[in-house]
mmCIF file of C-alpha atoms in Angstrom:
data_model
loop_
_atom_site.group_PDB
_atom_site.id
_atom_site.type_symbol
_atom_site.label_atom_id
_atom_site.label_comp_id
_atom_site.label_asym_id
_atom_site.label_seq_id
_atom_site.Cartn_x
_atom_site.Cartn_y
_atom_site.Cartn_z
ATOM 1 C CA MET A 22 -22.807 16.073 -56.016
ATOM 2 C CA SER A 23 -25.067 18.836 -54.736
ATOM 3 C CA PRO A 24 -24.876 19.825 -51.116
ATOM 4 C CA ARG A 25 -28.347 18.434 -50.586
ATOM 5 C CA GLY A 26 -27.274 15.086 -52.075
ATOM 6 C CA ARG A 27 -24.005 14.966 -49.910
ATOM 7 C CA ARG A 28 -25.954 15.779 -46.742
ATOM 8 C CA ALA A 29 -28.428 12.979 -47.501
ATOM 9 C CA ARG A 30 -25.639 10.543 -48.119
ATOM 10 C CA ILE A 31 -23.837 11.582 -44.995
ATOM 11 C CA ARG A 32 -26.978 11.056 -42.908
ATOM 12 C CA ALA A 33 -27.548 7.539 -44.426
ATOM 13 C CA SER A 34 -23.812 6.678 -43.874
ATOM 14 C CA VAL A 35 -24.003 7.722 -40.220
ATOM 15 C CA TYR A 36 -27.101 5.689 -39.541
ATOM 16 C CA SER A 37 -25.544 2.779 -41.381
ATOM 17 C CA ASP A 38 -22.481 3.050 -39.236
ATOM 18 C CA SER A 39 -24.591 3.103 -36.022
ATOM 19 C CA ARG A 40 -26.399 -0.065 -37.075
ATOM 20 C CA GLU A 41 -23.205 -1.849 -37.915
ATOM 21 C CA SER A 42 -21.603 -0.887 -34.625
ATOM 22 C CA TYR A 43 -24.180 -3.030 -32.818
ATOM 23 C CA VAL A 44 -23.332 -6.073 -34.897
ATOM 24 C CA GLU A 45 -19.584 -5.652 -35.074
ATOM 25 C CA LEU A 46 -18.818 -4.765 -31.455
ATOM 26 C CA PHE A 47 -15.313 -6.324 -31.424
ATOM 27 C CA THR A 48 -14.578 -6.602 -35.105
ATOM 28 C CA GLY A 49 -14.075 -4.477 -38.092
ATOM 29 C CA ASP A 50 -12.469 -1.086 -38.080
ATOM 30 C CA TRP A 51 -11.519 -0.241 -34.550
ATOM 31 C CA MET A 52 -11.625 3.571 -35.163
ATOM 32 C CA GLY A 53 -14.510 3.622 -37.494
ATOM 33 C CA GLY A 54 -18.251 3.862 -36.994
ATOM 34 C CA ALA A 55 -18.580 0.055 -37.091
ATOM 35 C CA GLY A 56 -15.767 -0.664 -34.835
ATOM 36 C CA SER A 57 -15.564 -1.367 -31.110
ATOM 37 C CA GLY A 58 -13.761 1.942 -30.542
ATOM 38 C CA GLN A 59 -17.134 3.597 -31.359
ATOM 39 C CA ALA A 60 -19.173 1.050 -29.311
ATOM 40 C CA ILE A 61 -16.915 1.351 -26.175
ATOM 41 C CA GLY A 62 -16.818 5.100 -26.550
ATOM 42 C CA ARG A 63 -20.592 5.278 -26.566
ATOM 43 C CA TYR A 64 -20.908 2.949 -23.591
ATOM 44 C CA ALA A 65 -18.407 5.090 -21.567
ATOM 45 C CA HIS A 66 -20.224 8.271 -22.718
ATOM 46 C CA TYR A 67 -23.550 6.926 -21.492
ATOM 47 C CA LEU A 68 -22.089 5.634 -18.151
ATOM 48 C CA GLY A 69 -20.258 8.946 -17.436
ATOM 49 C CA GLY A 70 -23.246 10.984 -18.413
ATOM 50 C CA ILE A 71 -25.621 9.047 -16.287
ATOM 51 C CA THR A 72 -23.269 9.485 -13.226
ATOM 52 C CA TRP A 73 -22.547 13.119 -13.932
ATOM 53 C CA ILE A 74 -26.046 14.325 -14.629
ATOM 54 C CA GLY A 75 -27.423 12.252 -11.688
ATOM 55 C CA LEU A 76 -25.039 13.719 -9.231
ATOM 56 C CA LEU A 77 -25.727 17.195 -10.683
ATOM 57 C CA TYR A 78 -29.462 16.747 -9.949
ATOM 58 C CA PHE A 79 -28.689 15.362 -6.469
ATOM 59 C CA PHE A 80 -26.650 18.465 -5.643
ATOM 60 C CA ASN A 81 -29.458 20.766 -6.982
ATOM 61 C CA PHE A 82 -32.690 19.068 -6.098
ATOM 62 C CA ILE A 83 -31.808 17.226 -2.852
ATOM 63 C CA GLN A 84 -28.654 18.439 -1.175
ATOM 64 C CA GLY A 85 -29.329 22.150 -1.592
ATOM 65 C CA SER A 86 -32.865 21.833 -0.062
ATOM 66 C CA ALA A 87 -31.630 19.519 2.754
ATOM 67 C CA PHE A 88 -28.732 21.921 3.721
ATOM 68 C CA GLY A 89 -31.211 24.769 4.103
ATOM 69 C CA GLU A 90 -32.918 22.840 6.898
ATOM 70 C CA MET A 91 -29.700 21.725 8.651
ATOM 71 C CA SER A 92 -27.945 23.450 11.536
ATOM 72 C CA ASP A 93 -24.486 24.907 10.745
ATOM 73 C CA GLY A 94 -22.792 22.054 12.478
ATOM 74 C CA ALA A 95 -24.703 19.292 10.649
ATOM 75 C CA ARG A 96 -24.346 21.107 7.188
ATOM 76 C CA GLY A 97 -20.584 21.342 7.827
ATOM 77 C CA GLU A 98 -20.297 17.661 8.662
ATOM 78 C CA ALA A 99 -22.280 16.748 5.606
ATOM 79 C CA LEU A 100 -20.186 18.995 3.453
ATOM 80 C CA ARG A 101 -16.954 17.275 4.747
ATOM 81 C CA LYS A 102 -18.140 13.702 4.672
ATOM 82 C CA ILE A 103 -20.674 13.484 1.910
ATOM 83 C CA THR A 104 -20.303 16.432 -0.513
ATOM 84 C CA TRP A 105 -16.444 15.949 -0.577
ATOM 85 C CA ARG A 106 -16.699 12.426 -1.639
ATOM 86 C CA THR A 107 -19.556 13.005 -4.079
ATOM 87 C CA LEU A 108 -17.481 15.679 -5.828
ATOM 88 C CA TRP A 109 -14.901 13.139 -6.677
ATOM 89 C CA TRP A 110 -17.432 11.040 -8.668
ATOM 90 C CA PHE A 111 -18.934 14.184 -9.986
ATOM 91 C CA ARG A 112 -15.878 15.793 -11.544
ATOM 92 C CA TRP A 113 -14.372 12.521 -12.926
ATOM 93 C CA ALA A 114 -17.712 11.465 -14.392
ATOM 94 C CA ALA A 115 -17.754 14.907 -16.047
ATOM 95 C CA ALA A 116 -14.313 14.305 -17.453
ATOM 96 C CA LEU A 117 -15.259 10.861 -18.668
ATOM 97 C CA THR A 118 -18.414 12.105 -20.396
ATOM 98 C CA TRP A 119 -16.477 14.839 -22.184
ATOM 99 C CA VAL A 120 -13.517 12.824 -23.299
ATOM 100 C CA SER A 121 -15.680 9.949 -24.461
ATOM 101 C CA GLY A 122 -17.902 12.331 -26.370
ATOM 102 C CA MET A 123 -14.888 13.808 -28.089
ATOM 103 C CA TRP A 124 -13.753 10.243 -28.852
ATOM 104 C CA ILE A 125 -17.050 9.490 -30.552
ATOM 105 C CA LEU A 126 -17.039 12.558 -32.586
ATOM 106 C CA ALA A 127 -13.386 12.232 -33.700
ATOM 107 C CA HIS A 128 -13.648 8.716 -34.877
ATOM 108 C CA GLN A 129 -16.768 8.519 -36.964
ATOM 109 C CA ARG A 130 -16.769 8.805 -40.575
ATOM 110 C CA ALA A 131 -18.489 12.207 -40.546
ATOM 111 C CA PHE A 132 -15.107 13.615 -39.547
ATOM 112 C CA GLY A 133 -13.778 12.796 -42.981
ATOM 113 C CA SER A 134 -14.001 14.829 -46.113
ATOM 114 C CA GLU A 135 -17.711 15.486 -45.502
ATOM 115 C CA PHE A 136 -17.323 16.857 -42.036
ATOM 116 C CA ALA A 137 -19.043 20.295 -42.807
ATOM 117 C CA ASP A 138 -21.957 18.471 -44.581
ATOM 118 C CA TYR A 139 -22.669 16.356 -41.449
ATOM 119 C CA PHE A 140 -22.887 19.413 -39.252
ATOM 120 C CA SER A 141 -25.401 20.962 -41.549
ATOM 121 C CA THR A 142 -27.860 18.171 -41.124
ATOM 122 C CA SER A 143 -30.457 17.907 -38.407
ATOM 123 C CA GLY A 144 -28.416 15.398 -36.429
ATOM 124 C CA GLY A 145 -25.209 17.449 -36.811
ATOM 125 C CA VAL A 146 -26.802 20.629 -35.601
ATOM 126 C CA GLY A 147 -28.226 18.896 -32.577
ATOM 127 C CA ILE A 148 -24.921 17.225 -31.760
ATOM 128 C CA ALA A 149 -23.120 20.573 -32.150
ATOM 129 C CA PHE A 150 -25.552 22.294 -29.706
ATOM 130 C CA GLY A 151 -25.136 19.487 -27.172
ATOM 131 C CA ALA A 152 -21.377 19.457 -27.592
ATOM 132 C CA LEU A 153 -21.031 23.059 -26.900
ATOM 133 C CA LEU A 154 -23.328 22.855 -23.823
ATOM 134 C CA GLY A 155 -21.481 19.770 -22.536
ATOM 135 C CA THR A 156 -18.146 21.459 -22.946
ATOM 136 C CA THR A 157 -19.390 24.422 -21.173
ATOM 137 C CA MET A 158 -20.810 22.366 -18.267
ATOM 138 C CA ALA A 159 -17.559 20.308 -18.028
ATOM 139 C CA ALA A 160 -15.466 23.536 -17.827
ATOM 140 C CA ASN A 161 -17.828 24.915 -15.047
ATOM 141 C CA VAL A 162 -17.216 21.740 -13.111
ATOM 142 C CA TRP A 163 -13.389 21.775 -13.364
ATOM 143 C CA MET A 164 -12.819 25.579 -13.521
ATOM 144 C CA VAL A 165 -15.514 26.977 -11.267
ATOM 145 C CA ILE A 166 -17.348 24.428 -9.064
ATOM 146 C CA TRP A 167 -14.386 22.166 -7.962
ATOM 147 C CA PRO A 168 -11.953 25.107 -7.077
ATOM 148 C CA ALA A 169 -14.761 27.033 -5.379
ATOM 149 C CA GLN A 170 -15.874 23.902 -3.362
ATOM 150 C CA LYS A 171 -12.302 23.281 -2.256
ATOM 151 C CA ILE A 172 -12.332 26.624 -0.596
ATOM 152 C CA ALA A 173 -15.736 26.172 1.022
ATOM 153 C CA ILE A 174 -15.008 22.596 2.275
ATOM 154 C CA GLY A 175 -11.540 23.530 3.399
ATOM 155 C CA SER A 176 -12.926 26.238 5.463
ATOM 156 C CA SER A 177 -15.427 23.832 7.050
ATOM 157 C CA VAL A 178 -12.641 21.559 7.848
ATOM 158 C CA THR A 179 -10.615 24.288 9.502
ATOM 159 C CA VAL A 180 -13.626 25.480 11.620
ATOM 160 C CA SER A 181 -14.300 21.752 12.698
ATOM 161 C CA GLU A 182 -10.696 21.724 13.982
ATOM 162 C CA GLY A 183 -11.180 24.802 16.017
ATOM 163 C CA GLY A 184 -9.787 27.356 13.535
ATOM 164 C CA GLU A 185 -11.243 30.470 11.791
ATOM 165 C CA ALA A 186 -13.407 30.230 8.879
ATOM 166 C CA ASP A 187 -12.027 31.408 5.552
ATOM 167 C CA PRO A 188 -13.484 34.856 4.705
ATOM 168 C CA GLU A 189 -13.433 33.768 1.070
ATOM 169 C CA ALA A 190 -15.690 30.726 1.749
ATOM 170 C CA PRO A 191 -19.155 32.336 1.352
ATOM 171 C CA ALA A 192 -18.252 33.976 -1.973
ATOM 172 C CA ALA A 193 -16.670 30.593 -3.225
ATOM 173 C CA ALA A 194 -20.007 28.800 -2.195
ATOM 174 C CA LYS A 195 -22.000 31.262 -4.196
ATOM 175 C CA ARG A 196 -19.802 30.908 -7.308
ATOM 176 C CA ALA A 197 -20.071 27.045 -7.005
ATOM 177 C CA ALA A 198 -23.841 27.195 -6.569
ATOM 178 C CA ARG A 199 -24.408 29.440 -9.454
ATOM 179 C CA ALA A 200 -22.286 27.377 -11.922
ATOM 180 C CA SER A 201 -24.040 24.161 -10.731
ATOM 181 C CA ARG A 202 -27.422 25.647 -11.126
ATOM 182 C CA VAL A 203 -26.660 26.871 -14.804
ATOM 183 C CA ASN A 204 -25.320 23.403 -15.493
ATOM 184 C CA THR A 205 -28.721 22.124 -14.435
ATOM 185 C CA LEU A 206 -30.346 24.529 -16.786
ATOM 186 C CA PHE A 207 -28.101 23.626 -19.711
ATOM 187 C CA SER A 208 -28.606 19.895 -19.092
ATOM 188 C CA ILE A 209 -32.284 20.108 -20.192
ATOM 189 C CA PRO A 210 -31.582 21.155 -23.797
ATOM 190 C CA LEU A 211 -28.367 19.273 -23.934
ATOM 191 C CA ILE A 212 -30.203 15.955 -23.412
ATOM 192 C CA PHE A 213 -32.880 16.755 -25.823
ATOM 193 C CA PHE A 214 -30.670 17.883 -28.630
ATOM 194 C CA MET A 215 -28.194 15.020 -28.250
ATOM 195 C CA MET A 216 -31.199 12.687 -28.399
ATOM 196 C CA TRP A 217 -33.959 14.038 -30.781
ATOM 197 C CA PRO A 218 -32.114 15.389 -34.118
ATOM 198 C CA SER A 219 -29.334 12.894 -34.001
ATOM 199 C CA HIS A 220 -31.504 9.767 -33.231
ATOM 200 C CA PHE A 221 -35.043 10.439 -34.158
ATOM 201 C CA SER A 222 -35.307 13.054 -36.878
ATOM 202 C CA ALA A 223 -34.348 10.615 -39.663
ATOM 203 C CA LEU A 224 -36.901 8.120 -38.321
ATOM 204 C CA VAL A 225 -39.558 10.852 -38.704
ATOM 205 C CA ASN A 226 -38.451 12.514 -41.726
ATOM 206 C CA GLY A 227 -36.603 9.874 -43.575
ATOM 207 C CA VAL A 228 -32.874 9.451 -44.087
ATOM 208 C CA ASP A 229 -32.972 12.192 -46.808
ATOM 209 C CA ASP A 230 -33.806 14.772 -44.197
ATOM 210 C CA ILE A 231 -31.037 17.323 -44.818
ATOM 211 C CA GLY A 232 -31.862 19.588 -42.039
ATOM 212 C CA PRO A 233 -32.255 23.416 -41.900
ATOM 213 C CA SER A 234 -31.332 25.631 -44.843
ATOM 214 C CA ALA A 235 -28.249 27.754 -44.549
ATOM 215 C CA GLY A 236 -30.337 30.716 -43.441
ATOM 216 C CA GLY A 237 -32.180 28.660 -40.992
ATOM 217 C CA ARG A 238 -28.951 27.415 -39.417
ATOM 218 C CA TRP A 239 -27.720 30.950 -38.996
ATOM 219 C CA THR A 240 -30.926 31.790 -37.254
ATOM 220 C CA LEU A 241 -30.802 28.804 -34.983
ATOM 221 C CA TRP A 242 -27.075 29.476 -34.079
ATOM 222 C CA ILE A 243 -27.662 33.118 -33.356
ATOM 223 C CA VAL A 244 -30.605 32.344 -31.004
ATOM 224 C CA PHE A 245 -28.706 29.524 -29.344
ATOM 225 C CA LEU A 246 -25.494 31.489 -28.894
ATOM 226 C CA VAL A 247 -27.298 34.568 -27.415
ATOM 227 C CA ILE A 248 -28.943 32.223 -24.810
ATOM 228 C CA TRP A 249 -25.739 30.421 -24.141
ATOM 229 C CA ILE A 250 -23.454 33.596 -23.795
ATOM 230 C CA VAL A 251 -25.976 35.481 -21.755
ATOM 231 C CA MET A 252 -26.559 32.608 -19.190
ATOM 232 C CA GLU A 253 -22.927 31.611 -18.791
ATOM 233 C CA ALA A 254 -21.750 35.249 -18.518
ATOM 234 C CA SER A 255 -24.451 35.997 -15.962
ATOM 235 C CA THR A 256 -23.553 32.826 -14.028
ATOM 236 C CA LEU A 257 -19.899 33.905 -13.814
ATOM 237 C CA GLY A 258 -20.923 37.312 -12.435
ATOM 238 C CA LYS A 259 -20.069 39.159 -15.702
ATOM 239 C CA LEU A 260 -23.390 40.854 -16.023
ATOM 240 C CA GLY A 261 -23.843 42.824 -12.752
ATOM 241 C CA GLY A 262 -22.487 40.230 -10.160
ATOM 242 C CA TYR A 263 -23.750 36.917 -9.006
ATOM 243 C CA ASP A 264 -26.971 38.286 -7.711
ATOM 244 C CA ASN A 265 -28.080 40.153 -10.808
ATOM 245 C CA ALA A 266 -31.743 40.031 -11.879
ATOM 246 C CA ILE A 267 -31.188 37.080 -14.433
ATOM 247 C CA ASN A 268 -29.507 34.951 -11.693
ATOM 248 C CA ARG A 269 -32.203 35.645 -9.137
ATOM 249 C CA ILE A 270 -35.000 34.902 -11.542
ATOM 250 C CA VAL A 271 -33.541 31.787 -13.185
ATOM 251 C CA LEU A 272 -30.877 30.284 -10.741
ATOM 252 C CA ASP A 273 -32.123 31.061 -7.107
ATOM 253 C CA LYS A 274 -34.664 28.312 -7.027
ATOM 254 C CA HIS A 275 -34.210 24.955 -8.853
ATOM 255 C CA GLN A 276 -37.888 24.830 -9.721
ATOM 256 C CA ASP A 277 -37.417 28.105 -11.754
ATOM 257 C CA THR A 278 -34.276 26.618 -13.319
ATOM 258 C CA ILE A 279 -36.138 23.503 -14.491
ATOM 259 C CA LYS A 280 -38.977 25.755 -16.013
ATOM 260 C CA VAL A 281 -36.543 27.927 -17.790
ATOM 261 C CA GLY A 282 -34.572 24.951 -19.068
ATOM 262 C CA PHE A 283 -37.733 23.392 -20.580
ATOM 263 C CA LEU A 284 -38.624 26.868 -21.983
ATOM 264 C CA ILE A 285 -35.375 27.200 -23.826
ATOM 265 C CA THR A 286 -35.769 23.696 -25.134
ATOM 266 C CA ILE A 287 -39.125 24.301 -26.443
ATOM 267 C CA VAL A 288 -38.140 27.640 -27.991
ATOM 268 C CA LEU A 289 -35.205 26.109 -29.827
ATOM 269 C CA TYR A 290 -37.239 23.022 -30.948
ATOM 270 C CA VAL A 291 -40.034 25.219 -32.388
ATOM 271 C CA LEU A 292 -37.478 27.377 -34.142
ATOM 272 C CA PHE A 293 -35.767 24.213 -35.447
ATOM 273 C CA GLU A 294 -39.035 22.971 -36.856
ATOM 274 C CA ILE A 295 -39.804 26.352 -38.413
ATOM 275 C CA VAL A 296 -36.540 26.756 -40.290
ATOM 276 C CA SER A 297 -36.231 23.075 -41.236
#
């Protein structure tokens, strides 16, 4: 069978599996697309994702602005009593979202002999974009935000008990803020590409929509990877420190982060349509 035919068959199979999973919630193949392993995995993915992204937006859109209007004492108390508790839900929701996402990918039929063909379809490319962004965001939570916040909150606890502030706390807070803000940026294209190509492109273009050509996929991936690498490297201070021009323009204000997030999504979507 030609690559075009295999990709069309893969798309039809994936959508068939999705329909079956609603009917056979607790019956059939536990690991397959029609089994409850898929259904429960998706349910956990949605619950974790809603909690994770909701708290991410709380930190960036509400807490950050409120902290700027608080006194040092009030901000420290909120950090110790609210932020500390919220971070528990935040990091474990991120973990649940990532683990359940990997479970969904690992146990659908697309991971069989036609694995490569699935990821050449519109839905596969969209899922791949979303998975890479989601993995980066989860890594930022556990490897940057949480370790940095432990330093910042630990310093606040020490000060509240009459001790000296940790001199590393301001730098740690900056690292956490930058990583949290770039996660907000990434969340906008992540949600779009997890939703649109994988769930709606076939409804618009038919199940025989095979997605971008090989050259189109290369173009999409090059543009996507440049954006991803530049923004993540800049966030981690690898392109001239944490206060470089990119971070000041894109990450200083959450309003600018939202605008750039939608701009990136639109650019990738338009490019997606051009090469498909």
